[in-house]
Amino acid sequence: MNGLRRWLLSVLLACSVWPVTATAAPLVFSDTGQEARFHALTAELRCVQCQNQSLADSDALIAQDMRRQVLTLMQQGQSDSQIRAYLVQRYGQFVLYRPALSPATIALWLVPGLLLICGALLAWRVIARRQHLLAEHPLPPSGDDW
């Protein structure tokens, strides 16, 4: 009985670490124009799992499903804007690298500019203050100058 348990345990362990690979069928395009449109569109979309990779570059399973869905919608005759709208409805504005300006995304568009302006103002203030302090209290000459 002890040998049977070891054998079953080793089989279960081997099955648990066996690499599971999803072999997705390759995407089939009707012509090179459709393929170019597909690649351009998926490069503009973000993988919802990887977050910093485009849909075209991601190897995640959800990215494979999303690419297949994009191709299916293209083959149904939908335009790029309709496909984007479908994906936004399903996954939210995050799926777009360039989300539309709306009350919900205004911070995404304004915060980088505001941070840049604040940083420039801070740098200008620090430089002006140092120049003012140097004008009031000049540095004594160093011993190397004599």
CSV table of N, CA, C and O in Angstrom, one decimal, residues 19-140:
chain,number,residue,atom,x,y,z
A,19,PRO,N,4.0,21.5,-17.6
A,19,PRO,CA,3.6,22.9,-18.2
A,19,PRO,C,2.4,22.8,-19.1
A,19,PRO,O,2.3,21.9,-19.9
A,20,VAL,N,1.5,23.7,-18.8
A,20,VAL,CA,0.3,23.7,-19.6
A,20,VAL,C,0.4,24.9,-20.6
A,20,VAL,O,0.6,26.0,-20.2
A,21,THR,N,0.4,24.5,-21.8
A,21,THR,CA,0.6,25.5,-22.9
A,21,THR,C,-0.7,25.6,-23.7
A,21,THR,O,-1.2,24.5,-24.1
A,22,ALA,N,-1.1,26.8,-23.9
A,22,ALA,CA,-2.3,27.0,-24.8
A,22,ALA,C,-1.8,27.2,-26.2
A,22,ALA,O,-1.1,28.2,-26.5
A,23,THR,N,-2.1,26.3,-27.0
A,23,THR,CA,-1.7,26.5,-28.4
A,23,THR,C,-2.8,27.0,-29.2
A,23,THR,O,-3.8,26.3,-29.5
A,24,ALA,N,-2.8,28.3,-29.4
A,24,ALA,CA,-3.9,29.0,-30.1
A,24,ALA,C,-3.6,28.8,-31.6
A,24,ALA,O,-2.5,28.9,-32.1
A,25,ALA,N,-4.7,28.7,-32.3
A,25,ALA,CA,-4.6,28.6,-33.8
A,25,ALA,C,-4.1,29.9,-34.3
A,25,ALA,O,-4.5,31.0,-33.8
A,26,PRO,N,-3.3,30.0,-35.4
A,26,PRO,CA,-2.9,31.2,-35.9
A,26,PRO,C,-4.0,32.0,-36.5
A,26,PRO,O,-5.0,31.4,-37.0
A,27,LEU,N,-3.9,33.3,-36.4
A,27,LEU,CA,-4.9,34.2,-37.0
A,27,LEU,C,-4.8,34.2,-38.5
A,27,LEU,O,-3.7,34.2,-39.1
A,28,VAL,N,-6.0,34.1,-39.2
A,28,VAL,CA,-6.0,34.0,-40.6
A,28,VAL,C,-6.6,35.3,-41.1
A,28,VAL,O,-7.8,35.6,-40.8
A,29,PHE,N,-5.9,36.0,-42.0
A,29,PHE,CA,-6.3,37.3,-42.5
A,29,PHE,C,-6.8,37.1,-44.0
A,29,PHE,O,-6.2,36.3,-44.7
A,30,SER,N,-7.8,37.8,-44.4
A,30,SER,CA,-8.2,37.7,-45.8
A,30,SER,C,-7.3,38.3,-46.8
A,30,SER,O,-7.2,37.9,-47.9
A,31,ASP,N,-6.6,39.4,-46.4
A,31,ASP,CA,-5.6,40.0,-47.3
A,31,ASP,C,-4.6,40.8,-46.5
A,31,ASP,O,-4.7,40.9,-45.2
A,32,THR,N,-3.6,41.4,-47.1
A,32,THR,CA,-2.6,42.1,-46.4
A,32,THR,C,-3.1,43.4,-45.8
A,32,THR,O,-2.6,43.9,-44.8
A,33,GLY,N,-4.1,44.0,-46.5
A,33,GLY,CA,-4.7,45.2,-45.9
A,33,GLY,C,-5.4,45.0,-44.6
A,33,GLY,O,-5.2,45.8,-43.7
A,34,GLN,N,-6.1,43.9,-44.5
A,34,GLN,CA,-6.7,43.5,-43.2
A,34,GLN,C,-5.7,43.2,-42.1
A,34,GLN,O,-5.8,43.6,-41.0
A,35,GLU,N,-4.6,42.6,-42.5
A,35,GLU,CA,-3.5,42.3,-41.6
A,35,GLU,C,-2.9,43.6,-41.1
A,35,GLU,O,-2.6,43.7,-39.9
A,36,ALA,N,-2.6,44.5,-42.0
A,36,ALA,CA,-2.0,45.8,-41.6
A,36,ALA,C,-2.9,46.6,-40.7
A,36,ALA,O,-2.5,47.1,-39.7
A,37,ARG,N,-4.2,46.6,-41.0
A,37,ARG,CA,-5.2,47.3,-40.1
A,37,ARG,C,-5.2,46.6,-38.8
A,37,ARG,O,-5.3,47.3,-37.7
A,38,PHE,N,-5.2,45.3,-38.7
A,38,PHE,CA,-5.3,44.5,-37.5
A,38,PHE,C,-4.0,44.9,-36.6
A,38,PHE,O,-4.2,45.2,-35.4
A,39,HIS,N,-2.9,44.9,-37.2
A,39,HIS,CA,-1.6,45.2,-36.4
A,39,HIS,C,-1.6,46.6,-36.0
A,39,HIS,O,-1.2,46.9,-34.8
A,40,ALA,N,-2.1,47.6,-36.8
A,40,ALA,CA,-2.2,49.0,-36.4
A,40,ALA,C,-3.1,49.2,-35.2
A,40,ALA,O,-2.9,49.9,-34.2
A,41,LEU,N,-4.3,48.5,-35.3
A,41,LEU,CA,-5.3,48.6,-34.2
A,41,LEU,C,-4.8,48.0,-32.9
A,41,LEU,O,-5.0,48.5,-31.8
A,42,THR,N,-4.3,46.8,-33.0
A,42,THR,CA,-3.8,46.1,-31.8
A,42,THR,C,-2.6,46.8,-31.1
A,42,THR,O,-2.4,46.6,-29.9
A,43,ALA,N,-1.9,47.6,-31.9
A,43,ALA,CA,-0.8,48.3,-31.3
A,43,ALA,C,-1.3,49.5,-30.5
A,43,ALA,O,-0.6,50.0,-29.6
A,44,GLU,N,-2.5,50.0,-30.8
A,44,GLU,CA,-3.1,51.1,-30.1
A,44,GLU,C,-3.8,50.7,-28.8
A,44,GLU,O,-4.2,51.5,-28.0
A,45,LEU,N,-4.0,49.4,-28.6
A,45,LEU,CA,-4.8,48.9,-27.5
A,45,LEU,C,-3.9,48.3,-26.5
A,45,LEU,O,-2.9,47.7,-26.8
A,46,ARG,N,-4.3,48.4,-25.2
A,46,ARG,CA,-3.5,47.9,-24.1
A,46,ARG,C,-4.0,46.5,-23.6
A,46,ARG,O,-5.2,46.3,-23.6
A,47,CYS,N,-3.1,45.7,-23.3
A,47,CYS,CA,-3.5,44.4,-22.7
A,47,CYS,C,-4.0,44.7,-21.3
A,47,CYS,O,-3.3,45.3,-20.5
A,48,VAL,N,-5.1,44.2,-20.9
A,48,VAL,CA,-5.7,44.5,-19.6
A,48,VAL,C,-5.0,43.7,-18.5
A,48,VAL,O,-5.1,44.1,-17.3
A,49,GLN,N,-4.3,42.7,-18.8
A,49,GLN,CA,-3.5,41.9,-17.8
A,49,GLN,C,-2.1,42.5,-17.6
A,49,GLN,O,-1.6,42.7,-16.5
A,50,CYS,N,-1.4,42.7,-18.7
A,50,CYS,CA,0.0,43.1,-18.7
A,50,CYS,C,0.1,44.6,-18.4
A,50,CYS,O,1.1,45.0,-17.8
A,51,GLN,N,-0.9,45.4,-18.7
A,51,GLN,CA,-1.0,46.8,-18.4
A,51,GLN,C,0.0,47.7,-19.1
A,51,GLN,O,-0.4,48.8,-19.5
A,52,ASN,N,1.2,47.3,-19.3
A,52,ASN,CA,2.2,48.2,-20.0
A,52,ASN,C,2.6,47.7,-21.3
A,52,ASN,O,3.6,48.1,-21.9
A,53,GLN,N,1.9,46.7,-21.8
A,53,GLN,CA,2.2,46.1,-23.1
A,53,GLN,C,1.0,46.3,-24.0
A,53,GLN,O,-0.2,46.3,-23.6
A,54,SER,N,1.3,46.5,-25.3
A,54,SER,CA,0.1,46.6,-26.2
A,54,SER,C,-0.5,45.3,-26.4
A,54,SER,O,0.1,44.2,-26.1
A,55,LEU,N,-1.6,45.3,-27.0
A,55,LEU,CA,-2.3,44.0,-27.3
A,55,LEU,C,-1.5,43.2,-28.3
A,55,LEU,O,-1.5,42.0,-28.2
A,56,ALA,N,-0.8,43.9,-29.2
A,56,ALA,CA,0.0,43.2,-30.2
A,56,ALA,C,1.2,42.5,-29.6
A,56,ALA,O,1.6,41.5,-30.1
A,57,ASP,N,1.8,43.1,-28.5
A,57,ASP,CA,3.0,42.6,-28.0
A,57,ASP,C,2.8,41.5,-26.8
A,57,ASP,O,3.7,40.8,-26.5
A,58,SER,N,1.6,41.5,-26.3
A,58,SER,CA,1.4,40.7,-25.1
A,58,SER,C,1.2,39.2,-25.4
A,58,SER,O,0.6,38.8,-26.5
A,59,ASP,N,1.7,38.3,-24.5
A,59,ASP,CA,1.6,36.9,-24.7
A,59,ASP,C,0.6,36.3,-23.8
A,59,ASP,O,0.4,35.1,-23.7
A,60,ALA,N,-0.1,37.2,-23.0
A,60,ALA,CA,-1.1,36.7,-22.0
A,60,ALA,C,-2.3,36.0,-22.8
A,60,ALA,O,-2.6,36.4,-23.9
A,61,LEU,N,-2.9,35.1,-22.1
A,61,LEU,CA,-4.1,34.4,-22.7
A,61,LEU,C,-5.2,35.4,-23.0
A,61,LEU,O,-5.9,35.2,-24.0
A,62,ILE,N,-5.5,36.3,-22.1
A,62,ILE,CA,-6.6,37.3,-22.4
A,62,ILE,C,-6.2,38.1,-23.6
A,62,ILE,O,-7.1,38.5,-24.4
A,63,ALA,N,-4.9,38.4,-23.8
A,63,ALA,CA,-4.5,39.2,-25.0
A,63,ALA,C,-4.8,38.4,-26.3
A,63,ALA,O,-5.2,38.9,-27.3
A,64,GLN,N,-4.6,37.1,-26.2
A,64,GLN,CA,-4.9,36.2,-27.4
A,64,GLN,C,-6.4,36.2,-27.7
A,64,GLN,O,-6.8,36.3,-28.8
A,65,ASP,N,-7.2,36.2,-26.6
A,65,ASP,CA,-8.6,36.2,-26.8
A,65,ASP,C,-9.1,37.6,-27.4
A,65,ASP,O,-9.9,37.6,-28.2
A,66,MET,N,-8.5,38.6,-26.8
A,66,MET,CA,-8.8,40.0,-27.3
A,66,MET,C,-8.4,40.2,-28.8
A,66,MET,O,-9.2,40.8,-29.6
A,67,ARG,N,-7.2,39.7,-29.2
A,67,ARG,CA,-6.8,39.8,-30.6
A,67,ARG,C,-7.8,39.0,-31.5
A,67,ARG,O,-8.2,39.5,-32.5
A,68,ARG,N,-8.2,37.8,-31.0
A,68,ARG,CA,-9.1,37.0,-31.8
A,68,ARG,C,-10.5,37.7,-31.9
A,68,ARG,O,-11.1,37.7,-33.0
A,69,GLN,N,-10.9,38.4,-30.8
A,69,GLN,CA,-12.2,39.2,-30.9
A,69,GLN,C,-12.0,40.4,-31.8
A,69,GLN,O,-13.0,40.6,-32.6
A,70,VAL,N,-10.9,41.0,-31.8
A,70,VAL,CA,-10.7,42.2,-32.7
A,70,VAL,C,-10.8,41.7,-34.2
A,70,VAL,O,-11.5,42.3,-35.0
A,71,LEU,N,-10.1,40.6,-34.5
A,71,LEU,CA,-10.2,40.1,-35.8
A,71,LEU,C,-11.6,39.6,-36.2
A,71,LEU,O,-12.0,39.9,-37.3
A,72,THR,N,-12.3,39.0,-35.3
A,72,THR,CA,-13.7,38.6,-35.6
A,72,THR,C,-14.6,39.9,-35.9
A,72,THR,O,-15.4,39.9,-36.8
A,73,LEU,N,-14.4,40.9,-35.1
A,73,LEU,CA,-15.2,42.1,-35.3
A,73,LEU,C,-14.8,42.8,-36.6
A,73,LEU,O,-15.6,43.3,-37.3
A,74,MET,N,-13.5,42.7,-37.0
A,74,MET,CA,-13.1,43.3,-38.3
A,74,MET,C,-13.7,42.5,-39.4
A,74,MET,O,-14.2,43.1,-40.4
A,75,GLN,N,-13.8,41.2,-39.3
A,75,GLN,CA,-14.3,40.3,-40.3
A,75,GLN,C,-15.8,40.5,-40.4
A,75,GLN,O,-16.4,40.2,-41.5
A,76,GLN,N,-16.5,41.0,-39.4
A,76,GLN,CA,-17.9,41.3,-39.4
A,76,GLN,C,-18.2,42.7,-40.0
A,76,GLN,O,-19.3,43.1,-40.2
A,77,GLY,N,-17.1,43.4,-40.4
A,77,GLY,CA,-17.3,44.7,-41.1
A,77,GLY,C,-17.3,45.9,-40.2
A,77,GLY,O,-17.6,47.0,-40.6
A,78,GLN,N,-17.0,45.7,-38.9
A,78,GLN,CA,-17.0,46.9,-38.0
A,78,GLN,C,-15.8,47.8,-38.2
A,78,GLN,O,-14.7,47.3,-38.6
A,79,SER,N,-16.0,49.0,-38.0
A,79,SER,CA,-14.9,50.0,-38.2
A,79,SER,C,-14.0,50.0,-36.9
A,79,SER,O,-14.3,49.4,-35.9
A,80,ASP,N,-12.8,50.6,-37.1
A,80,ASP,CA,-11.9,50.7,-35.9
A,80,ASP,C,-12.5,51.4,-34.7
A,80,ASP,O,-12.3,50.9,-33.6
A,81,SER,N,-13.3,52.4,-35.0
A,81,SER,CA,-13.9,53.1,-33.8
A,81,SER,C,-15.0,52.3,-33.2
A,81,SER,O,-15.2,52.3,-32.0
A,82,GLN,N,-15.7,51.5,-34.0
A,82,GLN,CA,-16.7,50.5,-33.4
A,82,GLN,C,-16.0,49.5,-32.5
A,82,GLN,O,-16.5,49.1,-31.5
A,83,ILE,N,-14.9,49.0,-33.0
A,83,ILE,CA,-14.1,48.0,-32.3
A,83,ILE,C,-13.6,48.5,-31.0
A,83,ILE,O,-13.7,47.9,-29.9
A,84,ARG,N,-13.0,49.8,-31.1
A,84,ARG,CA,-12.6,50.4,-29.8
A,84,ARG,C,-13.7,50.6,-28.8
A,84,ARG,O,-13.6,50.4,-27.6
A,85,ALA,N,-14.9,51.0,-29.3
A,85,ALA,CA,-16.0,51.3,-28.5
A,85,ALA,C,-16.5,49.9,-27.8
A,85,ALA,O,-16.8,49.9,-26.6
A,86,TYR,N,-16.4,48.8,-28.6
A,86,TYR,CA,-16.8,47.5,-28.0
A,86,TYR,C,-15.8,47.2,-26.9
A,86,TYR,O,-16.2,46.7,-25.8
A,87,LEU,N,-14.5,47.4,-27.1
A,87,LEU,CA,-13.5,47.0,-26.1
A,87,LEU,C,-13.6,47.9,-24.9
A,87,LEU,O,-13.4,47.5,-23.8
A,88,VAL,N,-13.9,49.2,-25.1
A,88,VAL,CA,-14.0,50.1,-24.0
A,88,VAL,C,-15.3,49.7,-23.2
A,88,VAL,O,-15.2,49.8,-21.9
A,89,GLN,N,-16.3,49.4,-23.8
A,89,GLN,CA,-17.6,48.9,-23.1
A,89,GLN,C,-17.3,47.7,-22.3
A,89,GLN,O,-17.8,47.6,-21.2
A,90,ARG,N,-16.5,46.8,-22.8
A,90,ARG,CA,-16.2,45.5,-22.1
A,90,ARG,C,-15.1,45.7,-21.1
A,90,ARG,O,-15.3,45.1,-20.0
A,91,TYR,N,-14.0,46.4,-21.3
A,91,TYR,CA,-12.9,46.5,-20.4
A,91,TYR,C,-12.7,47.9,-19.8
A,91,TYR,O,-11.8,48.0,-18.9
A,92,GLY,N,-13.3,48.9,-20.3
A,92,GLY,CA,-13.2,50.2,-19.7
A,92,GLY,C,-12.1,51.0,-20.5
A,92,GLY,O,-11.5,50.5,-21.4
A,93,GLN,N,-12.0,52.3,-20.2
A,93,GLN,CA,-11.1,53.3,-20.9
A,93,GLN,C,-9.7,52.8,-20.8
A,93,GLN,O,-8.8,53.2,-21.6
A,94,PHE,N,-9.3,52.0,-19.8
A,94,PHE,CA,-7.9,51.6,-19.6
A,94,PHE,C,-7.4,50.8,-20.8
A,94,PHE,O,-6.2,50.8,-21.0
A,95,VAL,N,-8.2,50.2,-21.6
A,95,VAL,CA,-7.8,49.4,-22.7
A,95,VAL,C,-7.2,50.3,-23.8
A,95,VAL,O,-6.4,49.9,-24.7
A,96,LEU,N,-7.5,51.6,-23.8
A,96,LEU,CA,-7.0,52.5,-24.8
A,96,LEU,C,-5.7,53.2,-24.3
A,96,LEU,O,-5.6,53.6,-23.2
A,97,TYR,N,-4.7,53.3,-25.2
A,97,TYR,CA,-3.5,54.0,-24.8
A,97,TYR,C,-3.7,55.5,-24.8
A,97,TYR,O,-3.1,56.3,-24.0
A,98,ARG,N,-4.7,56.0,-25.6
A,98,ARG,CA,-5.0,57.4,-25.6
A,98,ARG,C,-6.5,57.5,-25.3
A,98,ARG,O,-7.3,57.6,-26.3
A,99,PRO,N,-6.9,57.5,-24.0
A,99,PRO,CA,-8.3,57.6,-23.7
A,99,PRO,C,-8.9,58.9,-24.1
A,99,PRO,O,-8.2,59.9,-24.2
A,100,ALA,N,-10.2,58.9,-24.4
A,100,ALA,CA,-10.9,60.1,-24.8
A,100,ALA,C,-11.0,61.1,-23.6
A,100,ALA,O,-11.0,60.7,-22.4
A,101,LEU,N,-11.0,62.4,-23.9
A,101,LEU,CA,-11.1,63.4,-22.8
A,101,LEU,C,-12.6,63.4,-22.4
A,101,LEU,O,-13.5,63.7,-23.1
A,102,SER,N,-12.7,63.1,-21.1
A,102,SER,CA,-14.1,63.1,-20.5
A,102,SER,C,-13.9,63.4,-19.0
A,102,SER,O,-12.8,63.5,-18.5
A,103,PRO,N,-15.0,63.7,-18.3
A,103,PRO,CA,-14.8,64.0,-16.9
A,103,PRO,C,-14.1,62.9,-16.1
A,103,PRO,O,-13.4,63.2,-15.2
A,104,ALA,N,-14.3,61.7,-16.5
A,104,ALA,CA,-13.6,60.6,-15.8
A,104,ALA,C,-12.1,60.5,-16.1
A,104,ALA,O,-11.4,60.0,-15.3
A,105,THR,N,-11.7,61.0,-17.3
A,105,THR,CA,-10.3,60.9,-17.6
A,105,THR,C,-9.6,62.2,-17.7
A,105,THR,O,-8.4,62.3,-18.1
A,106,ILE,N,-10.2,63.3,-17.2
A,106,ILE,CA,-9.6,64.6,-17.2
A,106,ILE,C,-8.3,64.6,-16.4
A,106,ILE,O,-7.3,65.2,-16.8
A,107,ALA,N,-8.2,63.9,-15.3
A,107,ALA,CA,-7.0,63.8,-14.5
A,107,ALA,C,-5.9,63.2,-15.3
A,107,ALA,O,-4.7,63.6,-15.2
A,108,LEU,N,-6.2,62.2,-16.1
A,108,LEU,CA,-5.1,61.5,-16.9
A,108,LEU,C,-4.5,62.5,-17.8
A,108,LEU,O,-3.3,62.4,-18.1
A,109,TRP,N,-5.2,63.5,-18.3
A,109,TRP,CA,-4.7,64.4,-19.3
A,109,TRP,C,-4.1,65.6,-18.6
A,109,TRP,O,-3.1,66.2,-19.2
A,110,LEU,N,-4.6,66.1,-17.5
A,110,LEU,CA,-4.1,67.3,-16.9
A,110,LEU,C,-3.0,67.1,-15.9
A,110,LEU,O,-2.1,68.0,-15.8
A,111,VAL,N,-3.0,66.0,-15.2
A,111,VAL,CA,-2.0,65.9,-14.1
A,111,VAL,C,-0.5,65.9,-14.6
A,111,VAL,O,0.3,66.6,-14.0
A,112,PRO,N,-0.2,65.3,-15.7
A,112,PRO,CA,1.2,65.4,-16.2
A,112,PRO,C,1.6,66.8,-16.5
A,112,PRO,O,2.7,67.3,-16.2
A,113,GLY,N,0.8,67.6,-17.2
A,113,GLY,CA,1.1,69.0,-17.5
A,113,GLY,C,1.2,69.8,-16.2
A,113,GLY,O,2.1,70.7,-16.1
A,114,LEU,N,0.3,69.6,-15.2
A,114,LEU,CA,0.4,70.3,-14.0
A,114,LEU,C,1.6,70.0,-13.2
A,114,LEU,O,2.3,70.9,-12.6
A,115,LEU,N,2.0,68.7,-13.2
A,115,LEU,CA,3.3,68.3,-12.5
A,115,LEU,C,4.5,69.0,-13.2
A,115,LEU,O,5.4,69.4,-12.5
A,116,LEU,N,4.5,69.1,-14.5
A,116,LEU,CA,5.6,69.7,-15.2
A,116,LEU,C,5.6,71.2,-14.9
A,116,LEU,O,6.7,71.8,-14.6
A,117,ILE,N,4.5,71.9,-14.9
A,117,ILE,CA,4.5,73.3,-14.5
A,117,ILE,C,4.9,73.5,-13.1
A,117,ILE,O,5.7,74.4,-12.8
A,118,CYS,N,4.5,72.7,-12.2
A,118,CYS,CA,4.9,72.8,-10.8
A,118,CYS,C,6.4,72.6,-10.6
A,118,CYS,O,7.0,73.3,-9.8
A,119,GLY,N,6.9,71.6,-11.3
A,119,GLY,CA,8.3,71.4,-11.2
A,119,GLY,C,9.1,72.5,-11.8
A,119,GLY,O,10.2,72.9,-11.2
A,120,ALA,N,8.7,73.1,-12.9
A,120,ALA,CA,9.4,74.3,-13.5
A,120,ALA,C,9.3,75.5,-12.5
A,120,ALA,O,10.3,76.2,-12.3
A,121,LEU,N,8.2,75.7,-11.9
A,121,LEU,CA,8.1,76.8,-10.9
A,121,LEU,C,9.0,76.6,-9.7
A,121,LEU,O,9.6,77.5,-9.2
A,122,LEU,N,9.0,75.4,-9.2
A,122,LEU,CA,9.9,75.0,-8.1
A,122,LEU,C,11.3,75.3,-8.4
A,122,LEU,O,12.1,75.8,-7.7
A,123,ALA,N,11.8,74.8,-9.6
A,123,ALA,CA,13.1,75.0,-10.0
A,123,ALA,C,13.5,76.5,-10.2
A,123,ALA,O,14.5,76.9,-9.7
A,124,TRP,N,12.6,77.2,-10.8
A,124,TRP,CA,12.8,78.7,-10.9
A,124,TRP,C,12.9,79.4,-9.6
A,124,TRP,O,13.8,80.2,-9.4
A,125,ARG,N,12.1,79.0,-8.6
A,125,ARG,CA,12.1,79.6,-7.3
A,125,ARG,C,13.4,79.2,-6.5
A,125,ARG,O,14.0,80.1,-5.9
A,126,VAL,N,13.9,78.0,-6.6
A,126,VAL,CA,15.1,77.6,-6.0
A,126,VAL,C,16.3,78.4,-6.6
A,126,VAL,O,17.1,78.9,-5.9
A,127,ILE,N,16.3,78.5,-7.9
A,127,ILE,CA,17.4,79.2,-8.6
A,127,ILE,C,17.4,80.7,-8.2
A,127,ILE,O,18.4,81.3,-7.9
A,128,ALA,N,16.2,81.3,-8.2
A,128,ALA,CA,16.1,82.7,-7.8
A,128,ALA,C,16.5,82.9,-6.4
A,128,ALA,O,17.2,83.9,-6.1
A,129,ARG,N,16.2,82.0,-5.5
A,129,ARG,CA,16.5,82.2,-4.1
A,129,ARG,C,18.0,82.1,-3.9
A,129,ARG,O,18.6,82.8,-3.2
A,130,ARG,N,18.7,81.1,-4.6
A,130,ARG,CA,20.1,81.0,-4.5
A,130,ARG,C,20.8,82.2,-5.0
A,130,ARG,O,21.8,82.7,-4.4
A,131,GLN,N,20.4,82.7,-6.1
A,131,GLN,CA,21.0,83.9,-6.7
A,131,GLN,C,20.8,85.1,-5.8
A,131,GLN,O,21.8,85.9,-5.6
A,132,HIS,N,19.7,85.2,-5.1
A,132,HIS,CA,19.5,86.3,-4.2
A,132,HIS,C,20.4,86.2,-3.0
A,132,HIS,O,21.0,87.1,-2.5
A,133,LEU,N,20.5,84.9,-2.4
A,133,LEU,CA,21.4,84.7,-1.3
A,133,LEU,C,22.9,85.0,-1.7
A,133,LEU,O,23.6,85.5,-0.9
A,134,LEU,N,23.3,84.6,-2.9
A,134,LEU,CA,24.7,84.8,-3.3
A,134,LEU,C,24.9,86.3,-3.5
A,134,LEU,O,26.0,86.8,-3.2
A,135,ALA,N,23.9,87.1,-3.9
A,135,ALA,CA,24.1,88.5,-4.1
A,135,ALA,C,24.2,89.2,-2.7
A,135,ALA,O,25.0,90.2,-2.6
A,136,GLU,N,23.5,88.7,-1.7
A,136,GLU,CA,23.5,89.3,-0.4
A,136,GLU,C,24.8,88.9,0.4
A,136,GLU,O,25.4,89.7,1.1
A,137,HIS,N,25.2,87.6,0.2
A,137,HIS,CA,26.3,87.1,1.0
A,137,HIS,C,27.3,86.4,0.0
A,137,HIS,O,27.2,85.2,-0.2
A,138,PRO,N,28.1,87.2,-0.7
A,138,PRO,CA,29.0,86.5,-1.6
A,138,PRO,C,30.0,85.6,-0.9
A,138,PRO,O,30.3,85.8,0.2
A,139,LEU,N,30.4,84.6,-1.6
A,139,LEU,CA,31.4,83.6,-1.1
A,139,LEU,C,32.7,84.2,-1.0
A,139,LEU,O,33.2,85.0,-1.9
A,140,PRO,N,33.4,83.9,0.1
A,140,PRO,CA,34.8,84.5,0.2
A,140,PRO,C,35.7,83.8,-0.8
A,140,PRO,O,35.4,82.7,-1.2
